[in-house]
Short mmCIF file of C-alpha atoms in Angstrom, two decimals:
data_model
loop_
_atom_site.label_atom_id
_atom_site.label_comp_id
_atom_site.label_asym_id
_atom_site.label_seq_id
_atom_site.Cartn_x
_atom_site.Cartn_y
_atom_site.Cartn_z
CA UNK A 1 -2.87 -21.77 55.65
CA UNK A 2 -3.40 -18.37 55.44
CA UNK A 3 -2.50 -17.97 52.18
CA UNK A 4 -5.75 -20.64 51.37
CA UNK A 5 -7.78 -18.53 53.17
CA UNK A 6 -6.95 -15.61 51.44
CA UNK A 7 -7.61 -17.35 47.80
CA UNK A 8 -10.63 -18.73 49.60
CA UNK A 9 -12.15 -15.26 50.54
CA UNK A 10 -10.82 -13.75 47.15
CA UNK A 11 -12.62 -16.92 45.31
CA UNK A 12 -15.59 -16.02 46.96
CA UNK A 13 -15.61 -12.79 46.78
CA UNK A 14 -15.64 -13.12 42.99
CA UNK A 15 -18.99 -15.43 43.02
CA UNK A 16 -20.86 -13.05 45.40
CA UNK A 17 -19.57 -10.19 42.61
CA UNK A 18 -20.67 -12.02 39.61
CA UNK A 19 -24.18 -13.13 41.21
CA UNK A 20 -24.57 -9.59 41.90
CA UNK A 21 -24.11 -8.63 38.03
CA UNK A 22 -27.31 -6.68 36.66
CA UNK A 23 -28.12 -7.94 32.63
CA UNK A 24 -28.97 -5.07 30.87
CA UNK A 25 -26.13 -2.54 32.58
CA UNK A 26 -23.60 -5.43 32.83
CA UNK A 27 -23.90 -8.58 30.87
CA UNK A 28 -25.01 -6.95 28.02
CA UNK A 29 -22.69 -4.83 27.54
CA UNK A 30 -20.18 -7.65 27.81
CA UNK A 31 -21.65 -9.95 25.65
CA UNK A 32 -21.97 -7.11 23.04
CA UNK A 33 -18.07 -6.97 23.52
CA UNK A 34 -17.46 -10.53 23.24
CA UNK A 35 -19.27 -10.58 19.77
CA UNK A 36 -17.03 -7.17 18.75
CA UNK A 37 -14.03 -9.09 19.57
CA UNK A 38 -15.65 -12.24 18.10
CA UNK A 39 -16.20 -9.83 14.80
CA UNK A 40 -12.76 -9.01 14.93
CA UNK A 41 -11.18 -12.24 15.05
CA UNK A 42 -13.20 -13.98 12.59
CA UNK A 43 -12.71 -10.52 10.21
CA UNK A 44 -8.83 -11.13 10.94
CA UNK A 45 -8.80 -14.90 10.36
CA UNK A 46 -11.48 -15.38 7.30
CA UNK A 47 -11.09 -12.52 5.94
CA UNK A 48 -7.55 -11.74 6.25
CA UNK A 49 -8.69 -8.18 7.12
CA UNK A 50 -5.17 -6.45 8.75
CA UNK A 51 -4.65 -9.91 10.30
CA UNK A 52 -1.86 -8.77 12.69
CA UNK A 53 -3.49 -6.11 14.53
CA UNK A 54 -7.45 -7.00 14.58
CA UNK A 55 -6.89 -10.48 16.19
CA UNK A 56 -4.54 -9.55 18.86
CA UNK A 57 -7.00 -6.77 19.48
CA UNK A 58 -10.14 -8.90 19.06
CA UNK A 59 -8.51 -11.40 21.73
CA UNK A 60 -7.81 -8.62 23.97
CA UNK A 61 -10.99 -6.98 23.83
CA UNK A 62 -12.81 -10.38 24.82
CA UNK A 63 -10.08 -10.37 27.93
CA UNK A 64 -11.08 -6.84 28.86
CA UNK A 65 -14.74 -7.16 28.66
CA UNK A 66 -14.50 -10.54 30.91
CA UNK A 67 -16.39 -10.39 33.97
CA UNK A 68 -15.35 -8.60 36.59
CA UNK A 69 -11.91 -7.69 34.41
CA UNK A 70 -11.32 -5.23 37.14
CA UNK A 71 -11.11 -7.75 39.81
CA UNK A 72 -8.75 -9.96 38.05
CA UNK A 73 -6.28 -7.80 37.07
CA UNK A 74 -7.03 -7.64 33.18
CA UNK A 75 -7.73 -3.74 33.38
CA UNK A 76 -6.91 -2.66 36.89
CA UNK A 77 -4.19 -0.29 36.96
CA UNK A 78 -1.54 -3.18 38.41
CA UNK A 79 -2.79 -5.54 35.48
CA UNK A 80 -0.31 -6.45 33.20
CA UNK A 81 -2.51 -5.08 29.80
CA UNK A 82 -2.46 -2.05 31.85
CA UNK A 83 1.17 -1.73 32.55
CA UNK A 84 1.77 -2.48 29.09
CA UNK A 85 -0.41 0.05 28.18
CA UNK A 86 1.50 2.83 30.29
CA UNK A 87 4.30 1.50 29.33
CA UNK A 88 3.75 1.30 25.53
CA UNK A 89 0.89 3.16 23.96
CA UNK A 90 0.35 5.82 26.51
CA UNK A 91 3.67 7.44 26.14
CA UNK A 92 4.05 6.51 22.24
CA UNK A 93 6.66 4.39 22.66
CA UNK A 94 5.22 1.28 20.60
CA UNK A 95 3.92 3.68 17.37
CA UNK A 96 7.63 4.93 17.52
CA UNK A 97 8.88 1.32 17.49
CA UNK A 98 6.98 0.36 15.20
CA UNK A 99 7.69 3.11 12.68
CA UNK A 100 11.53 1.40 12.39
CA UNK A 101 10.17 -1.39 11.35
CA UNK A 102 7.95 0.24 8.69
CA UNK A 103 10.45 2.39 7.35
CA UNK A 104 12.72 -0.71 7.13
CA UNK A 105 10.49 -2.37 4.89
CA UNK A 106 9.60 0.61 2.60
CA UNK A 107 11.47 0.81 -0.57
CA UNK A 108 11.02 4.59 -1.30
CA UNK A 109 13.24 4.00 -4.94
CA UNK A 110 9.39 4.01 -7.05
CA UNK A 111 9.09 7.90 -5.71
CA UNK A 112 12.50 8.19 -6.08
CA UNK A 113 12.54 7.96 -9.35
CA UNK A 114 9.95 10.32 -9.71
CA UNK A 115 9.60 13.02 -6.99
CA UNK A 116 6.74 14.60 -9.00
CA UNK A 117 4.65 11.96 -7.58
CA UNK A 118 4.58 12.90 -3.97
CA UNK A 119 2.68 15.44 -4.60
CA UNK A 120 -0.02 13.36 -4.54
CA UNK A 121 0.69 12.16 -1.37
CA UNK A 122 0.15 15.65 -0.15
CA UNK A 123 -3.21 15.63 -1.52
CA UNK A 124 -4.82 12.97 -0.44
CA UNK A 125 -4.11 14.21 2.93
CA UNK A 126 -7.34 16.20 2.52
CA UNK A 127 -9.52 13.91 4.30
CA UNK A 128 -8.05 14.32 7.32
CA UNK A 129 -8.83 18.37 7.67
CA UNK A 130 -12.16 17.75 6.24
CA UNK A 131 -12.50 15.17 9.09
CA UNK A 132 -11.67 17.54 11.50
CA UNK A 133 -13.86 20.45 10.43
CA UNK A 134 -16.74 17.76 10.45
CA UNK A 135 -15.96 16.19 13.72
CA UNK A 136 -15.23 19.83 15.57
CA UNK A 137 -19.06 20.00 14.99
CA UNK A 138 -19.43 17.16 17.09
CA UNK A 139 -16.33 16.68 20.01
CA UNK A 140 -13.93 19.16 21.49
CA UNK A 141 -11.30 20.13 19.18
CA UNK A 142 -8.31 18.08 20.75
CA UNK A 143 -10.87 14.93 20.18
CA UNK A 144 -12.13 15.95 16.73
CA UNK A 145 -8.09 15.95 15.85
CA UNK A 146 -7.33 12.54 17.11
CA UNK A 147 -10.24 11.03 15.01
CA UNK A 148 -9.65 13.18 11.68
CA UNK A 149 -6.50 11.41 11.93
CA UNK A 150 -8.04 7.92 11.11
CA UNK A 151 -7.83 9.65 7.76
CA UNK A 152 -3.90 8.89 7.85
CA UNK A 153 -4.61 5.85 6.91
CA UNK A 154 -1.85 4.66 8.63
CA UNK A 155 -2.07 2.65 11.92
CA UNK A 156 1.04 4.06 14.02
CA UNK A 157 0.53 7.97 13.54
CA UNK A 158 -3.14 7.58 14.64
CA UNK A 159 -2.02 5.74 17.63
CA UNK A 160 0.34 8.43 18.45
CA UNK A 161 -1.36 11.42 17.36
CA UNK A 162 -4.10 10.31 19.19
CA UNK A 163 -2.07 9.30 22.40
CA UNK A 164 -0.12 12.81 22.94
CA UNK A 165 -3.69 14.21 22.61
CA UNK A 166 -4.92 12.47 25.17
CA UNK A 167 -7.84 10.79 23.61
CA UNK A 168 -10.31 9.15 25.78
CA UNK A 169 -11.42 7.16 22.34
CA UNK A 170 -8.04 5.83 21.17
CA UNK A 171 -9.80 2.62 21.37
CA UNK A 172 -12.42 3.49 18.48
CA UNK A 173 -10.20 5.33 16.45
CA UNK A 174 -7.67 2.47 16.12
CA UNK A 175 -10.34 0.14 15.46
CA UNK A 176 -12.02 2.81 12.72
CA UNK A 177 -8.22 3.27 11.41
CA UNK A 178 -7.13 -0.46 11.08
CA UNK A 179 -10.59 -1.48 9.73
CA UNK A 180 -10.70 1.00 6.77
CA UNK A 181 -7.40 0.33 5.87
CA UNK A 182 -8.35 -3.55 5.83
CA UNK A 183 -11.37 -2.02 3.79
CA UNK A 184 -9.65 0.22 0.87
CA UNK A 185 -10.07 -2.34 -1.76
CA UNK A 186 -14.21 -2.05 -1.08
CA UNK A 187 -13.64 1.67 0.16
CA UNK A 188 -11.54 3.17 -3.03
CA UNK A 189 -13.30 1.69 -5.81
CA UNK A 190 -16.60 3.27 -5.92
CA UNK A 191 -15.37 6.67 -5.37
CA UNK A 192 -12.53 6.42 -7.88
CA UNK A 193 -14.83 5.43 -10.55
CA UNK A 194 -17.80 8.10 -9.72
CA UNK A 195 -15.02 11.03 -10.01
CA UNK A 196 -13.10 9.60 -13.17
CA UNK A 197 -14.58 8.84 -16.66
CA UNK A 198 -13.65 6.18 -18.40
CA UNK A 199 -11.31 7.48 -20.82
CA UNK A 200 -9.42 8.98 -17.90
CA UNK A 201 -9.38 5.69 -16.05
CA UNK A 202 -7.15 4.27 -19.62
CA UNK A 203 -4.92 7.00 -19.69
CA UNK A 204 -1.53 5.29 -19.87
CA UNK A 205 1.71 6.73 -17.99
CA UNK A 206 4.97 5.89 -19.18
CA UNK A 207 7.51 4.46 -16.74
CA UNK A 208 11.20 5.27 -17.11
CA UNK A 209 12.68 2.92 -14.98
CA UNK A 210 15.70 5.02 -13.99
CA UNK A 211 18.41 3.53 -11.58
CA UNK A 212 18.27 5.83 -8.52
CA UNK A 213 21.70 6.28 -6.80
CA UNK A 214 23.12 4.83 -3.83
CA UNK A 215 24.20 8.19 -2.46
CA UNK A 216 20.35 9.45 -3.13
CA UNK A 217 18.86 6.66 -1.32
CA UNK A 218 20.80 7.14 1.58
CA UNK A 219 20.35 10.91 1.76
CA UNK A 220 16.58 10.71 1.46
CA UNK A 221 15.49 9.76 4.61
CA UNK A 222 18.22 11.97 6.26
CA UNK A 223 17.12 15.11 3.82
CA UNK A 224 13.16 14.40 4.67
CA UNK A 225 13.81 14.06 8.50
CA UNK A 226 15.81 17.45 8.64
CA UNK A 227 13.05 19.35 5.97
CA UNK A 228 10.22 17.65 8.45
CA UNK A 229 11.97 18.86 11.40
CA UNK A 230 12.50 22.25 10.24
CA UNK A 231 9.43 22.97 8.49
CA UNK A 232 6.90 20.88 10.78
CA UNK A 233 8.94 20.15 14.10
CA UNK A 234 5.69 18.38 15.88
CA UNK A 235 6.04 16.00 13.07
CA UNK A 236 10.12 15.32 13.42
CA UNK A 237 10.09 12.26 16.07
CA UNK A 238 7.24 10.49 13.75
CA UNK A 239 9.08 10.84 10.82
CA UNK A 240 12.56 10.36 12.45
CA UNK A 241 11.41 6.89 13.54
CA UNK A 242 10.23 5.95 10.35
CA UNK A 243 13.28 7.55 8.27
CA UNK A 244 15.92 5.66 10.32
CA UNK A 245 14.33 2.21 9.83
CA UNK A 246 14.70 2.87 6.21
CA UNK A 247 18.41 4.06 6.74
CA UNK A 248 19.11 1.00 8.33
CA UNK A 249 17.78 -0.54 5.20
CA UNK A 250 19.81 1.76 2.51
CA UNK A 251 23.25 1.94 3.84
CA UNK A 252 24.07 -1.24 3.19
CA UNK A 253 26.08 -2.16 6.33
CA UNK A 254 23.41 -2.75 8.51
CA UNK A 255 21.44 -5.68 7.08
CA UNK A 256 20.95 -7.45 9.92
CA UNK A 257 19.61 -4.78 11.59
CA UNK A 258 17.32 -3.95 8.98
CA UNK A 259 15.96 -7.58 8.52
CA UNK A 260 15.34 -7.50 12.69
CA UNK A 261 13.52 -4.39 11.78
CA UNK A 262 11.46 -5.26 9.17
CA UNK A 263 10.65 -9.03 11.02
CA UNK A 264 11.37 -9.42 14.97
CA UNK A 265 10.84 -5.56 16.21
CA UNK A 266 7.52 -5.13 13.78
CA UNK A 267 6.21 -8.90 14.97
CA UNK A 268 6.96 -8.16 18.52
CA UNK A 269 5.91 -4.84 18.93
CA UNK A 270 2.35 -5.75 16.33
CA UNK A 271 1.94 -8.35 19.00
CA UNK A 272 1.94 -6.04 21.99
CA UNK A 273 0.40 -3.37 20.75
CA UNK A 274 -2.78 -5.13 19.64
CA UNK A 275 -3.65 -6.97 22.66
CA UNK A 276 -2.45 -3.51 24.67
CA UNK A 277 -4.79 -1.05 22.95
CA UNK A 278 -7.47 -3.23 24.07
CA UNK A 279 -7.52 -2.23 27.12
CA UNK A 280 -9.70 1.00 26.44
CA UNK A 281 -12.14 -1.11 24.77
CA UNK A 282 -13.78 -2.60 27.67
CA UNK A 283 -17.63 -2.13 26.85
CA UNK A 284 -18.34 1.52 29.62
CA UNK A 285 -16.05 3.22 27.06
CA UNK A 286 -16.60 1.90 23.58
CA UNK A 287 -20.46 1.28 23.86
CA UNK A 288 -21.14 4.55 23.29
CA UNK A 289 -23.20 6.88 20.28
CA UNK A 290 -19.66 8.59 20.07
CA UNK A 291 -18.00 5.27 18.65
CA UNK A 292 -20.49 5.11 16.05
CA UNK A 293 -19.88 8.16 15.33
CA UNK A 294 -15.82 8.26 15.26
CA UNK A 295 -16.45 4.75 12.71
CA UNK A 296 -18.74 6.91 10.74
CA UNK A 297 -15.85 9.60 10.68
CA UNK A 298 -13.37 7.82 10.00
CA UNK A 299 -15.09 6.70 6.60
CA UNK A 300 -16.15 10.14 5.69
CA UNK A 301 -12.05 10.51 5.91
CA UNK A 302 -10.73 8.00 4.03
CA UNK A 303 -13.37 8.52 1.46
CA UNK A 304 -12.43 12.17 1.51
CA UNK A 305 -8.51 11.22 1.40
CA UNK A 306 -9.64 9.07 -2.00
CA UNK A 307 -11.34 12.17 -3.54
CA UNK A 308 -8.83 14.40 -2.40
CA UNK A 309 -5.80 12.48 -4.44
CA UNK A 310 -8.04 11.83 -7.54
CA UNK A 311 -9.59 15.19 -8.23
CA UNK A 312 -5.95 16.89 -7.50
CA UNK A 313 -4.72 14.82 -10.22
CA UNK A 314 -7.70 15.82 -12.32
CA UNK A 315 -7.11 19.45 -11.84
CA UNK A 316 -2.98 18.94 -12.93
CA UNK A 317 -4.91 17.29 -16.20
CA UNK A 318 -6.01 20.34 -16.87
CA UNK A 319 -2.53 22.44 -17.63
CA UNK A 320 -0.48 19.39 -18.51
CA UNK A 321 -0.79 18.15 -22.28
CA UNK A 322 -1.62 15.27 -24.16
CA UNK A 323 0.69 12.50 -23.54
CA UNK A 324 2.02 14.19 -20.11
CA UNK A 325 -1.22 13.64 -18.24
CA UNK A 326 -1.98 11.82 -15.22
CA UNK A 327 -3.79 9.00 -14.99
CA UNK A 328 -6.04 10.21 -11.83
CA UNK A 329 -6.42 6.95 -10.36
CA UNK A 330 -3.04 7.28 -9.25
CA UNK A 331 -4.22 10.07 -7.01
CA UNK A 332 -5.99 7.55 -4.59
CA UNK A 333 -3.12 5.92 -3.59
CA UNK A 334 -1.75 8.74 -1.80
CA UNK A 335 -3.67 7.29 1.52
CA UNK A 336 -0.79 5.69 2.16
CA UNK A 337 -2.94 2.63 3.28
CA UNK A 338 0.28 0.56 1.91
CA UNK A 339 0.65 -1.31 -0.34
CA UNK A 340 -3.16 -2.06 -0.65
CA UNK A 341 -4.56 1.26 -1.78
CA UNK A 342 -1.48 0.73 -4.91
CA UNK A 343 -2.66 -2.59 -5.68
CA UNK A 344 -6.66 -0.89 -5.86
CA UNK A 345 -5.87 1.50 -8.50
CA UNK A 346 -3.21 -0.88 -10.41
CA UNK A 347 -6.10 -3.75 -10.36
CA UNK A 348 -8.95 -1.07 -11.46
CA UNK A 349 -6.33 0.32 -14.31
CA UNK A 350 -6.40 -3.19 -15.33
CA UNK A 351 -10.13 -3.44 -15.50
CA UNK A 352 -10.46 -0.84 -18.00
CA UNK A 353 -7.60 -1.64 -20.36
CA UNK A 354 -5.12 -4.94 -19.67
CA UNK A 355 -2.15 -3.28 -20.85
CA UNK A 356 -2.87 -0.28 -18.55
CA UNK A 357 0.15 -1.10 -15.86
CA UNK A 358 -0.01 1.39 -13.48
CA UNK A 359 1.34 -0.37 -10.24
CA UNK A 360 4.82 1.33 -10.32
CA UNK A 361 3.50 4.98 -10.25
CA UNK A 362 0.66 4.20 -7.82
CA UNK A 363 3.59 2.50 -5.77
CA UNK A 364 5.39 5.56 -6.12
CA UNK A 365 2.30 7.73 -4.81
CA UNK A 366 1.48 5.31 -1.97
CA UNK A 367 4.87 5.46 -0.13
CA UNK A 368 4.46 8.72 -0.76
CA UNK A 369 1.16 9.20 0.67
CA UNK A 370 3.34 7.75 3.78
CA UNK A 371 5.70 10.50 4.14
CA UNK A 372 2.94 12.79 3.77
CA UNK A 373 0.56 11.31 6.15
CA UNK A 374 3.27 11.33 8.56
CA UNK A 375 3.80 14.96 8.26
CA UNK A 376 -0.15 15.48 8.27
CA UNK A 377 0.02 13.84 12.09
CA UNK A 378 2.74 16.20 12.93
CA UNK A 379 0.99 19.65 11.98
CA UNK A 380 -1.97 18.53 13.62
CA UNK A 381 -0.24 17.89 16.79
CA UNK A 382 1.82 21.19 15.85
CA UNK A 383 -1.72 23.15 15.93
CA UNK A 384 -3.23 20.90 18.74
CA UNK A 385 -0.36 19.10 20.89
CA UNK A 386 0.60 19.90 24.69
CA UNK B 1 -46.76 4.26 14.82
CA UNK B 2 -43.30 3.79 12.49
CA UNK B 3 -42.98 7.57 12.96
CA UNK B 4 -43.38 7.87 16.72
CA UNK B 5 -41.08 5.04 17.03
CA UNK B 6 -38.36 6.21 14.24
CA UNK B 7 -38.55 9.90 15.69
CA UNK B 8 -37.72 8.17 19.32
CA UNK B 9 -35.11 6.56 18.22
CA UNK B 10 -33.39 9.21 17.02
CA UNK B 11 -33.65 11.37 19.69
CA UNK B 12 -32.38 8.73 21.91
CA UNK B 13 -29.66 7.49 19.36
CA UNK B 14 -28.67 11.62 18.75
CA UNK B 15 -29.44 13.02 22.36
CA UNK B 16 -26.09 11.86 23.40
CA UNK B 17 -24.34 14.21 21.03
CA UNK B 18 -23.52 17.42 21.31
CA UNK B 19 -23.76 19.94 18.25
CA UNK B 20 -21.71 22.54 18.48
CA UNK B 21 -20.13 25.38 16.14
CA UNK B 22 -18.25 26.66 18.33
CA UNK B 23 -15.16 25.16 17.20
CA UNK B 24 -15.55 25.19 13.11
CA UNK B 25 -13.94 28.50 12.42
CA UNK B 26 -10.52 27.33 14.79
CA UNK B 27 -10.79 23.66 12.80
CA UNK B 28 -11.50 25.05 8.99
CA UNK B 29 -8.46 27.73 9.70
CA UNK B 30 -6.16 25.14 11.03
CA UNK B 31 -7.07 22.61 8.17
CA UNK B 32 -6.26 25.12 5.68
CA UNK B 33 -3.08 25.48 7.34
CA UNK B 34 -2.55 21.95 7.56
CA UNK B 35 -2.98 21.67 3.83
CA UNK B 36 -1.27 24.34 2.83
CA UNK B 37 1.49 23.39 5.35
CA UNK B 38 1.95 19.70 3.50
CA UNK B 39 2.28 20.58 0.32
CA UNK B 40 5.16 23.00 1.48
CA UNK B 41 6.75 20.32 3.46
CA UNK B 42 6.37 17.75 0.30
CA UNK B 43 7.19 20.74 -2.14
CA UNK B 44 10.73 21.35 -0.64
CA UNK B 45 11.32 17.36 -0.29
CA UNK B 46 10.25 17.23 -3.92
CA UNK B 47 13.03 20.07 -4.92
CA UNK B 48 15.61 18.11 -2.76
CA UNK B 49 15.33 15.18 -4.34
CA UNK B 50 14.89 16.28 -7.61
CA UNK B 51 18.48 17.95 -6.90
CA UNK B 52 20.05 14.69 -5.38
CA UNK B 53 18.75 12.74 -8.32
CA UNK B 54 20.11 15.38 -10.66
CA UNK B 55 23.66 15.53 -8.62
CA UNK B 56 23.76 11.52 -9.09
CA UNK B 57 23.35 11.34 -12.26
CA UNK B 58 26.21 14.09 -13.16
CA UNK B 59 27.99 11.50 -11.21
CA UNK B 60 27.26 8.56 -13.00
CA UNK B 61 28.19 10.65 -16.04
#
């Protein structure tokens, strides 16, 4: 009986709460969020825009932004998106995770191959520091870090770079991150083709298809974590993560493991996470000119990434000869936004001459770019962290 | 009229931020850094592998 009563009261309590709801301060904002998450969804199921992670968090930013989330546990500290935000994304724990699952599905043998071609991944790093010189103008400079590393292109290390910052707008910049890496076949194009010519955009690059070793592709990811570590120790649990998952994958004992990896533990934890990192997008904390802002950031980074890769290539052009060069496209794909960004410049190689094939070497660049943009996260949290 | 209205808007849509330069010199140094610190990082990974490859294929030989 009392128990009825209780339910009663609490019943009623919500109806007096939600009769007492101003529009403009309070269903507004709401409704705006419902269409976001709306936008999301339909972006993740027509579109096929990063389908994984924009419709779990499209679904959970309509449950966040539902009325009176607060009172029915969707966002109060007790509620369970809450505790599985504490318990996943606030300490890093999911990003980490996540990153076995990545590295178990990377094949690193294009780069392997030829090393040469990381370089590029280093490059197109550039939009992230640009980012951050632009966005210090705006935010403090632990916030201004967290959204320059949108420029990452690479889901994970923003969540976690972002997290052990403390960002109060890990909401937007996960949004910004996913949605221009959903974006880079729209995104890459235009900038590719306004810094190359056209006779650059046919330059052909041999591919020696070389057997890489058993013993090399098992030392790699132990070599890169201990270099990472030593070098750029802020950037050795990131990199760690993602260079055991590919371990698993290399040594050949352990392919169970690796196919749990690459399937159940990324599913799982993609799952969780997106409908987790909605929680800091009910509408009091992403309605805001800063959001708009961080979105407009985060494409000043990725275009900035694009140019970065492309004109580094262009300036190699300059001492290599004839026959030796670069094809700069390949430059872009150092974004790591993976495997898309690859596909981009293979497809626009294609455009300009069909027997350009350049997928291998942008491949080669893109995983690359994945390393590199891993290391990126971990000197920014080496110049910024706790 | 478009003016008055445009120039509102923008006060009200900018107002909210905060323009500072405060911070540019600390950002520009550590991006510099940043880059500079990459392409180390990837430099020395580049000379590793470049020696593992060459070990293997001694190997192989």
């Amino acid at each position: 009986m009392d128990t009825l009563m209780e339910l009663g009261t609490k019943i009623l309590s919500i109806f007096e709460a939600l009769a007492g709801m101003d529009f403009v301060s309070e269903i507004l904002p709401m409704l705006v969020m419902w269409a976001i998450g709306g936008v999301l969804i339909y972006c993740a199921i027509a579109k096929d825009m990063e389908p994984t992670l924009l419709l779990p968090m499209g679904f959970g930013t309509i449950i966040v932004n539902l009325p009176l989330a607060e009172v029915v546990g969707a966002i109060s500290e007790e509620g369970a998106i809450k505790v599985l935000y504490n318990a996943g994304v606030a300490n890093e724990l999911f990003p980490l995770l996540l990153f076995i699952g990545i590295g178990a599905m990377i094949d690193f043998g294009p780069v392997l191959t030829n090393p040469k071609l990381m370089i590029f991944g280093a490059a197109a790093q550039f939009g992230i520091f640009f980012t951050l010189s632009v966005a210090s103008l705006f935010f403090p400079i632990n916030e201004a870090a967290s959204i320059a590393i949108i420029g990452a292109a690479d889901g994970p290390t923003s969540i976690f770079v972002a997290g052990e910052l403390g960002s109060k707008y890990i909401g937007a910049i996960i949004v910004a991150a996913y949605s221009y890496m959903a974006l880079v076949p729209m995104v890459q194009p235009p900038i590719i083709k306004l810094l190359t010519t056209k006779k650059e955009r046919r330059i052909h690059m041999k591919y020696e298809g070389k057997a890489v070793s058993k013993r090399t592709r098992i030392l790699f990811p132990i070599v890169v974590t201990v270099i990472a570590g030593v070098v750029s120790p802020q950037s050795a649990i990131l990199i760690g993560f993602l260079m055991f998952g590919n371990l698993i994958r290399e040594c050949g004992v352990l392919d169970s493991l690796s196919e749990t990896a690459q399937k159940t533990l990324a599913n799982l934890i993609t799952i969780l996470l997106g409908i987790t990192v909605a929680a800091n997008m009910n509408a009091k904390d992403f309605l805001t000119i800063e959001t708009a802002l961080i979105l407009g950031l985060g494409l000043v980074a990725f275009v900035f990434d694009t140019a970065g890769g492309v004109l580094f290539a262009k300036f190699l052009n300059i001492f290599l000869p004839e026959g030796k060069k670069f094809n700069p496209m390949i430059g872009a794909a150092g974004i790591s936004a993976f495997p898309m960004s690859s596909r981009v410049v293979h497809k626009l190689g294609l455009e300009e001459d069909n027997q350009n094939f350049l997928l291998m070497h942008a491949t080669g660049v893109n995983v690359s770019g994945q390393v590199a943009s891993v290391i990126a996260g971990g000197m920014i949290l080496s110049f910024f962290g706790k | 009229m478009f003016n008055f209205f445009t120039l509102n808007f923008l006060q009200l849509f900018l107002g909210g931020l905060k323009f500072t330069t405060e911070n540019i010199r600390e950002a520009l140094l550590c991006s510099l850094a940043g880059m500079v610190g990459i392409f180390i990082v990837i430099g020395i990974i580049i000379i590793s592998v470049s020696l593992l490859n060459k070990a293997g294929s001694k190997k192989d030989k």
